[in-house]
Coordinates of C-alpha atoms in Angstrom, one line a residue:
M1 CA -29.3 20.5 -16.8
N2 CA -26.9 20.0 -19.7
T3 CA -25.6 16.6 -20.9
M4 CA -22.1 17.2 -19.5
V5 CA -23.3 17.9 -16.0
T6 CA -25.9 15.1 -16.1
G7 CA -23.2 12.6 -17.1
A8 CA -20.9 13.8 -14.3
A9 CA -23.7 13.6 -11.7
A10 CA -24.5 10.0 -12.6
F11 CA -20.9 8.8 -12.2
L12 CA -20.3 10.9 -9.1
G13 CA -23.4 9.4 -7.6
R14 CA -22.0 5.9 -8.2
F15 CA -18.8 7.0 -6.5
E16 CA -20.5 8.4 -3.5
G17 CA -22.5 5.1 -3.1
L18 CA -19.4 2.9 -3.5
R19 CA -16.4 4.9 -2.2
E20 CA -15.9 2.8 1.0
R21 CA -16.5 -0.5 -0.8
L22 CA -14.0 0.2 -3.5
P23 CA -10.5 -1.2 -3.1
G24 CA -8.5 0.9 -0.6
G25 CA -11.7 2.8 0.3
R26 CA -10.6 3.2 3.9
T27 CA -6.8 3.5 3.2
P28 CA -6.0 7.2 3.6
W29 CA -3.8 7.7 0.6
V30 CA -6.1 5.8 -1.7
A31 CA -9.2 7.6 -0.4
K32 CA -7.4 10.9 -0.9
L33 CA -6.4 10.0 -4.5
R34 CA -10.0 9.0 -5.3
A35 CA -11.5 12.1 -3.6
E36 CA -9.2 14.5 -5.6
A37 CA -10.1 12.7 -8.8
A38 CA -13.8 13.0 -8.0
E39 CA -13.4 16.8 -7.5
S40 CA -11.5 17.1 -10.8
F41 CA -14.3 15.1 -12.5
R42 CA -17.0 17.2 -10.8
A43 CA -15.3 20.4 -12.1
Q44 CA -14.9 19.1 -15.7
G45 CA -17.7 16.6 -16.2
L46 CA -17.8 14.4 -19.2
P47 CA -16.0 16.2 -22.0
G48 CA -18.2 17.8 -24.6
R49 CA -17.7 18.9 -28.1
R50 CA -17.0 22.5 -27.1
I51 CA -13.7 21.2 -25.8
E52 CA -11.2 21.2 -28.7
A53 CA -9.7 17.8 -28.0
W54 CA -13.3 16.3 -28.0
H55 CA -14.7 18.3 -30.9
Y56 CA -15.2 15.3 -33.1
T57 CA -16.4 12.8 -30.5
D58 CA -19.7 13.2 -28.6
L59 CA -20.1 11.4 -25.3
G60 CA -23.6 12.5 -24.8
V61 CA -25.0 9.0 -25.2
L62 CA -23.0 7.9 -22.1
A63 CA -25.0 10.2 -19.9
Q64 CA -28.3 8.6 -21.1
L65 CA -27.5 4.9 -20.5
G66 CA -27.3 4.9 -16.7
F67 CA -24.2 2.6 -16.2
T68 CA -23.8 0.7 -13.0
E69 CA -20.9 -1.4 -11.8
A70 CA -20.7 -5.2 -12.2
L71 CA -20.8 -5.9 -8.4
T72 CA -20.3 -9.7 -8.8
L73 CA -18.3 -11.9 -11.0
A74 CA -20.0 -13.6 -14.0
D75 CA -21.7 -16.9 -13.0
E76 CA -20.0 -18.8 -15.8
A77 CA -16.6 -18.5 -17.3
P78 CA -16.7 -16.9 -20.7
A79 CA -15.6 -18.6 -23.9
L80 CA -12.2 -17.0 -24.4
P81 CA -9.9 -17.2 -27.5
P82 CA -7.0 -19.7 -27.1
A83 CA -4.0 -18.5 -25.2
R84 CA -1.1 -17.3 -27.4
A85 CA 1.5 -16.9 -24.7
A86 CA 2.6 -18.8 -21.6
H87 CA 1.4 -16.1 -19.3
R88 CA -2.0 -14.5 -19.4
A89 CA -4.0 -12.0 -17.2
V90 CA -7.7 -12.2 -17.7
F91 CA -10.2 -9.7 -16.5
V92 CA -14.0 -10.3 -16.7
D93 CA -16.1 -7.2 -16.4
G94 CA -13.1 -5.4 -15.0
R95 CA -12.4 -8.0 -12.3
F96 CA -9.3 -10.3 -12.3
A97 CA -10.3 -13.9 -13.0
P98 CA -7.7 -16.1 -11.4
A99 CA -9.1 -19.4 -12.7
L100 CA -8.6 -18.1 -16.3
S101 CA -5.2 -16.5 -15.7
Q102 CA -1.6 -17.6 -15.5
L103 CA 0.5 -14.7 -14.2
S104 CA 4.2 -14.3 -14.7
A105 CA 6.7 -13.4 -12.0
G106 CA 6.3 -9.7 -11.1
A107 CA 2.6 -9.6 -12.1
A108 CA -0.4 -9.2 -9.7
P109 CA -4.0 -8.0 -9.7
L110 CA -4.2 -4.4 -8.5
A111 CA -6.9 -5.1 -6.0
E112 CA -4.4 -7.4 -4.2
A113 CA -1.3 -5.3 -4.7
L114 CA -2.8 -1.9 -4.0
D115 CA -0.7 -1.2 -0.9
A116 CA 2.5 -1.7 -2.8
T117 CA 1.6 1.0 -5.4
Q118 CA 1.7 4.0 -3.1
G119 CA 3.6 6.8 -4.8
R120 CA 3.3 5.0 -8.1
L121 CA -0.5 4.8 -8.7
G122 CA -1.5 8.2 -10.2
A123 CA 2.1 9.3 -10.7
L124 CA 1.5 9.8 -14.5
A125 CA -2.1 10.8 -14.3
Q126 CA -3.0 14.1 -15.9
T127 CA -5.9 16.4 -15.5
L128 CA -7.9 14.5 -18.1
P129 CA -11.6 13.9 -17.2
I130 CA -11.7 10.3 -18.4
V131 CA -8.6 9.5 -16.3
A132 CA -10.2 11.2 -13.3
L133 CA -13.3 9.0 -13.9
N134 CA -11.1 6.0 -13.9
T135 CA -9.2 7.0 -10.7
M136 CA -12.4 7.5 -8.7
L137 CA -14.0 4.2 -9.7
F138 CA -11.2 1.7 -10.5
E139 CA -11.7 -1.7 -8.9
D140 CA -8.9 -3.8 -10.4
G141 CA -6.2 -4.0 -13.0
L142 CA -2.8 -5.4 -13.8
V143 CA 0.4 -4.5 -11.9
L144 CA 3.4 -5.7 -13.9
D145 CA 7.1 -5.2 -13.1
V146 CA 9.8 -6.5 -15.3
P147 CA 13.2 -6.4 -13.5
A148 CA 16.3 -4.8 -15.0
G149 CA 18.0 -6.8 -17.6
V150 CA 15.2 -9.4 -17.9
D151 CA 13.7 -10.4 -21.3
A152 CA 10.1 -11.3 -20.2
G153 CA 9.1 -12.5 -23.7
E154 CA 5.3 -12.3 -24.4
M155 CA 2.4 -11.8 -22.0
E156 CA -1.3 -11.5 -22.7
L157 CA -3.7 -9.1 -21.1
L158 CA -7.3 -10.0 -22.0
S159 CA -10.4 -8.0 -21.0
F160 CA -13.8 -9.7 -21.5
A161 CA -17.2 -8.0 -21.1
T162 CA -20.3 -10.1 -20.4
H163 CA -23.9 -9.5 -21.0
A164 CA -25.0 -8.6 -17.4
G165 CA -28.6 -7.7 -18.4
R166 CA -28.0 -4.0 -17.8
A167 CA -25.5 -1.4 -18.8
I168 CA -22.4 -1.8 -16.8
A169 CA -19.2 0.2 -16.5
F170 CA -15.7 -0.9 -15.4
H171 CA -12.5 1.2 -15.1
P172 CA -9.4 -1.0 -14.9
R173 CA -6.1 0.6 -14.0
H174 CA -3.0 -1.1 -15.3
L175 CA 0.5 -0.2 -14.0
I176 CA 3.4 -1.5 -16.1
R177 CA 7.0 -0.8 -15.4
L178 CA 10.2 -2.1 -17.1
G179 CA 13.5 -1.9 -15.4
E180 CA 16.7 -0.8 -17.1
G181 CA 17.4 -2.9 -20.2
A182 CA 14.3 -5.0 -19.7
R183 CA 12.1 -6.3 -22.6
L184 CA 8.5 -7.3 -22.9
T185 CA 5.8 -7.8 -25.6
L186 CA 2.3 -7.3 -24.2
I187 CA -0.5 -8.5 -26.4
D188 CA -3.5 -6.6 -25.0
T189 CA -7.0 -7.7 -26.2
S190 CA -10.5 -6.4 -25.4
I191 CA -13.5 -8.3 -26.5
G192 CA -17.2 -8.4 -25.4
E193 CA -20.4 -10.3 -26.0
A194 CA -22.3 -9.1 -29.0
E195 CA -25.4 -8.1 -27.1
A196 CA -23.7 -6.5 -24.1
T197 CA -24.0 -2.8 -23.4
Y198 CA -21.0 -1.6 -21.3
L199 CA -18.4 1.0 -20.8
H200 CA -14.8 -0.1 -20.7
N201 CA -12.6 2.7 -19.4
P202 CA -9.0 1.4 -19.0
V203 CA -6.1 3.6 -18.0
Y204 CA -2.5 2.5 -18.4
E205 CA 0.5 4.0 -16.5
I206 CA 3.6 2.8 -18.2
A207 CA 7.2 3.6 -17.3
V208 CA 10.1 2.4 -19.6
A209 CA 13.5 2.7 -18.0
E210 CA 16.8 3.4 -19.7
G211 CA 17.6 1.0 -22.5
A212 CA 14.3 -1.0 -22.0
T213 CA 11.9 -1.9 -24.8
L214 CA 8.1 -2.4 -24.4
S215 CA 6.1 -3.6 -27.4
H216 CA 2.4 -2.9 -26.6
I217 CA 0.0 -4.5 -29.1
R218 CA -3.6 -3.5 -28.5
I219 CA -6.4 -5.3 -30.2
Q220 CA -9.8 -3.7 -29.6
R221 CA -12.7 -5.9 -30.6
E222 CA -15.4 -4.8 -28.2
G223 CA -19.0 -5.9 -28.7
R224 CA -21.0 -3.8 -31.2
A225 CA -23.0 -2.2 -28.3
G226 CA -19.9 -1.6 -26.2
F227 CA -18.1 1.6 -25.5
Q228 CA -14.4 2.0 -24.9
L229 CA -12.5 5.1 -23.7
S230 CA -8.9 4.1 -23.2
T231 CA -5.9 6.3 -22.1
V232 CA -2.3 5.3 -22.2
L233 CA 0.2 7.5 -20.2
A234 CA 3.8 6.5 -20.8
T235 CA 7.3 7.8 -20.1
V236 CA 10.4 6.6 -21.8
Q237 CA 13.9 7.2 -20.4
A238 CA 17.3 7.5 -22.2
G239 CA 17.8 4.9 -24.9
G240 CA 14.4 3.2 -24.1
T241 CA 11.7 2.4 -26.7
Y242 CA 7.9 2.3 -26.4
D243 CA 6.2 0.6 -29.4
N244 CA 2.4 0.9 -29.5
F245 CA 0.3 -0.7 -32.2
T246 CA -3.5 -0.3 -31.7
L247 CA -6.2 -2.0 -33.8
N248 CA -9.7 -0.6 -33.4
A249 CA -12.1 -3.1 -34.9
G250 CA -15.2 -3.1 -32.7
G251 CA -17.4 -1.2 -30.3
R252 CA -20.2 1.4 -30.9
L253 CA -18.0 4.3 -29.8
V254 CA -14.3 4.0 -29.1
R255 CA -11.6 6.5 -28.3
N256 CA -7.9 5.5 -28.1
E257 CA -5.9 8.3 -26.4
I258 CA -2.1 8.0 -26.1
H259 CA 0.3 10.3 -24.3
V260 CA 4.0 9.5 -24.5
A261 CA 6.8 11.6 -23.1
L262 CA 10.4 11.0 -24.3
Q263 CA 12.3 12.1 -21.2
G264 CA 15.9 11.0 -21.9
P265 CA 18.3 11.3 -24.8
K266 CA 17.9 8.8 -27.7
A267 CA 14.6 7.6 -26.4
A268 CA 12.2 6.4 -29.1
C269 CA 8.5 5.9 -29.6
H270 CA 6.6 4.2 -32.4
M271 CA 2.8 4.7 -32.4
N272 CA 1.1 3.0 -35.2
G273 CA -2.4 1.5 -35.8
A274 CA -5.4 0.8 -37.8
Q275 CA -9.1 1.5 -37.4
L276 CA -11.8 -0.6 -39.0
V277 CA -15.1 1.3 -38.8
A278 CA -18.3 -0.2 -40.0
E279 CA -22.0 0.9 -40.1
G280 CA -23.0 2.9 -37.0
Q281 CA -19.5 2.9 -35.4
H282 CA -17.3 5.8 -34.3
A283 CA -13.6 5.4 -33.7
D284 CA -11.3 8.1 -32.5
T285 CA -7.5 7.9 -32.1
T286 CA -5.9 10.9 -30.4
T287 CA -2.1 11.0 -29.7
F288 CA 0.2 13.4 -27.9
L289 CA 3.9 12.9 -28.3
D290 CA 6.2 15.0 -26.0
H291 CA 9.8 15.3 -27.2
A292 CA 11.4 16.6 -24.0
A293 CA 15.0 15.5 -24.5
P294 CA 17.5 15.7 -27.4
D295 CA 18.3 13.1 -30.1
C296 CA 14.9 11.3 -29.8
A297 CA 13.0 9.8 -32.7
S298 CA 9.3 9.1 -33.1
R299 CA 7.2 7.5 -35.9
Q300 CA 3.4 7.5 -36.2
T301 CA 1.4 5.8 -39.0
Y302 CA -2.4 5.3 -38.7
K303 CA -4.7 3.9 -41.3
T304 CA -8.5 4.0 -41.1
V305 CA -11.0 2.1 -43.2
L306 CA -14.6 3.3 -43.1
A307 CA -17.7 1.6 -44.4
G308 CA -21.4 2.5 -44.3
R309 CA -22.5 5.4 -42.1
S310 CA -19.4 5.5 -39.9
R311 CA -17.1 8.1 -38.5
G312 CA -13.4 8.1 -37.9
V313 CA -11.2 10.6 -36.1
F314 CA -7.4 11.0 -36.0
Q315 CA -5.9 13.8 -33.9
G316 CA -2.1 13.7 -33.5
K317 CA 0.1 16.3 -31.9
I318 CA 3.9 16.3 -31.7
L319 CA 5.4 18.8 -29.2
V320 CA 9.2 19.5 -29.5
R321 CA 10.5 21.4 -26.5
Q322 CA 13.4 23.8 -26.7
A323 CA 15.8 21.3 -25.1
A324 CA 14.9 18.6 -27.7
Q325 CA 17.4 19.4 -30.3
R326 CA 18.0 16.9 -33.2
T327 CA 14.5 15.5 -32.9
D328 CA 13.4 13.3 -35.7
G329 CA 9.6 13.0 -35.8
Y330 CA 7.2 11.7 -38.5
Q331 CA 3.4 11.4 -38.5
M332 CA 1.1 10.1 -41.2
N333 CA -2.6 9.4 -41.2
Q334 CA -4.3 7.7 -44.2
A335 CA -8.0 7.0 -44.6
L336 CA -9.9 4.8 -47.1
L337 CA -13.6 5.6 -47.5
L338 CA -15.7 2.7 -48.7
S339 CA -19.0 4.6 -48.6
D340 CA -20.3 8.0 -49.6
D341 CA -21.8 8.2 -46.1
A342 CA -18.5 7.6 -44.2
E343 CA -16.7 10.5 -42.6
I344 CA -13.1 11.0 -41.5
N345 CA -11.8 14.0 -39.4
A346 CA -8.0 14.4 -39.4
K347 CA -6.1 16.9 -37.4
P348 CA -2.3 16.5 -37.4
Q349 CA -0.3 19.1 -35.4
L350 CA 3.3 20.1 -34.9
E351 CA 4.4 22.5 -32.1
I352 CA 8.2 23.1 -32.3
Y353 CA 10.4 25.2 -30.0
A354 CA 13.8 23.7 -31.0
D355 CA 15.6 24.9 -34.1
D356 CA 17.6 21.7 -35.1
V357 CA 14.8 19.3 -35.9
K358 CA 13.5 17.1 -38.6
C359 CA 9.7 16.8 -38.3
S360 CA 6.9 16.1 -40.9
H361 CA 3.3 15.2 -40.9
G362 CA 0.6 14.4 -43.4
A363 CA -2.9 13.1 -44.1
T364 CA -4.5 11.4 -47.1
V365 CA -8.1 10.5 -47.8
G366 CA -9.3 8.4 -50.7
A367 CA -11.4 5.6 -52.1
L368 CA -10.5 2.2 -53.6
D369 CA -8.5 2.4 -56.8
E370 CA -11.0 1.7 -59.6
A371 CA -8.1 0.7 -61.9
Q372 CA -7.0 -2.0 -59.4
L373 CA -10.5 -3.1 -58.9
F374 CA -11.1 -3.4 -62.6
Y375 CA -7.9 -5.4 -63.0
L376 CA -9.0 -7.9 -60.4
R377 CA -12.6 -8.1 -61.8
A378 CA -11.2 -8.7 -65.3
R379 CA -9.5 -11.8 -64.0
G380 CA -12.7 -13.3 -62.8
I381 CA -12.6 -12.2 -59.1
P382 CA -16.0 -11.3 -57.7
A383 CA -16.5 -7.7 -56.8
D384 CA -16.8 -8.3 -53.0
T385 CA -13.7 -10.5 -53.0
A386 CA -11.8 -7.9 -55.0
R387 CA -12.7 -5.1 -52.6
A388 CA -11.8 -7.3 -49.6
M389 CA -8.4 -8.0 -51.2
L390 CA -7.6 -4.3 -51.7
V391 CA -8.8 -3.4 -48.2
E392 CA -6.6 -6.1 -46.6
A393 CA -3.7 -5.0 -48.7
F394 CA -4.1 -1.4 -47.4
L395 CA -4.3 -2.7 -43.8
T396 CA -1.5 -5.2 -44.1
E397 CA 0.9 -2.4 -44.8
A398 CA 0.0 -1.0 -41.4
I399 CA 1.0 -4.1 -39.4
E400 CA 4.2 -4.8 -41.2
G401 CA 6.1 -2.9 -38.5
V402 CA 4.9 -5.4 -35.9
T403 CA 7.8 -7.9 -35.7
N404 CA 6.6 -10.3 -33.0
P405 CA 5.2 -13.4 -34.7
L406 CA 2.5 -14.0 -32.0
A407 CA 1.3 -10.3 -32.3
Q408 CA 1.4 -10.4 -36.1
E409 CA -0.8 -13.6 -36.0
A410 CA -3.3 -12.0 -33.7
L411 CA -3.5 -8.8 -35.8
S412 CA -3.8 -10.7 -39.1
E413 CA -6.7 -12.8 -37.7
A414 CA -8.5 -9.7 -36.6
I415 CA -8.1 -8.0 -39.9
S416 CA -8.7 -11.0 -42.2
G417 CA -12.1 -11.0 -43.8
W418 CA -13.3 -7.8 -42.1
W419 CA -14.9 -6.5 -45.3
Q420 CA -17.1 -9.6 -45.7
K421 CA -18.0 -9.8 -42.0
E422 CA -18.6 -6.1 -41.1
A423 CA -18.7 -3.8 -44.1
V424 CA -21.9 -5.0 -45.7

């Protein structure tokens, strides 16, 4: 039996054993949603490298680890980073932790609010195998609604993975909806204990209404033995804006997949990010931006720094439909290789069916500038410090577009000193 089928069988076996104990297991519409997802996953299995979208990322190792669910909450509260915002939703091993959380109005754990999500849960789900895996096995997540005209300020979403003594998997489902003219900054952080082996498979269904603005700052700092496969599915209506910045700075194997559809005139999307990939790590950012309406704008800039024997991937596709006249789209991917053993695979794509557009894309790959390094060394700066300064300068440019002070602080802390701590 090949790896893809073996991996599917293991997860499907978990589903069959848990299906009635999962949230909504005996609720007809939830049971139907899960069963349909299971059939989709059964037909597709874990994606393999023969699938074009997964050509550079091999999930074969997931089939070998025998993940199980964390059926009970951790005995002790984990040591979490200090709160940055007044409101915080904390999930430990995929389960909502009420004692560690302070929810805002309009926020609730999915396991408690499941009945109210009928017709909404799964509305944006596509026929993606990793989304199907999440749908059949999700246990909890965040449901967040910001009413029309409300500026909700900042909120934190924090996922923490513990060392359970075995390989565990959790599949949170987050539903975020902004009403007309609403605003929110969501600082979304994933961390895990260094020795923990786990799979974190979050799916986000995000709806941004007319004139609303969501700034979604994602900071991925999973444990070095952890895996993360995340999928963002977002729709943006007329005059709305979805800003996504993702920092990949942890995990053994990580894939950040983002699908955004601009569905109304003058909608906008900014998808930017940075990947810090050290020895033995694999980081994959894959984006799909669907310009489905006229007069929309999009910007994508991703920077990747690779050290040791590491591998990075960037795949970005912009689709401009025939109705999307006067589209303005830009995409750039830049990689900095700090080692002869590092590897980057870049695949930018444009697919355009409209004739009045302004679209461009590009990719660059290079090493540290020896002239700049010599300049710093000549002024008495040690070699490692000089390299760290140049790496941080390269990355700082990536986060300049993040305007929220709390989010900038969180990103700067994650990036600061990365060379000395990880790229050794």
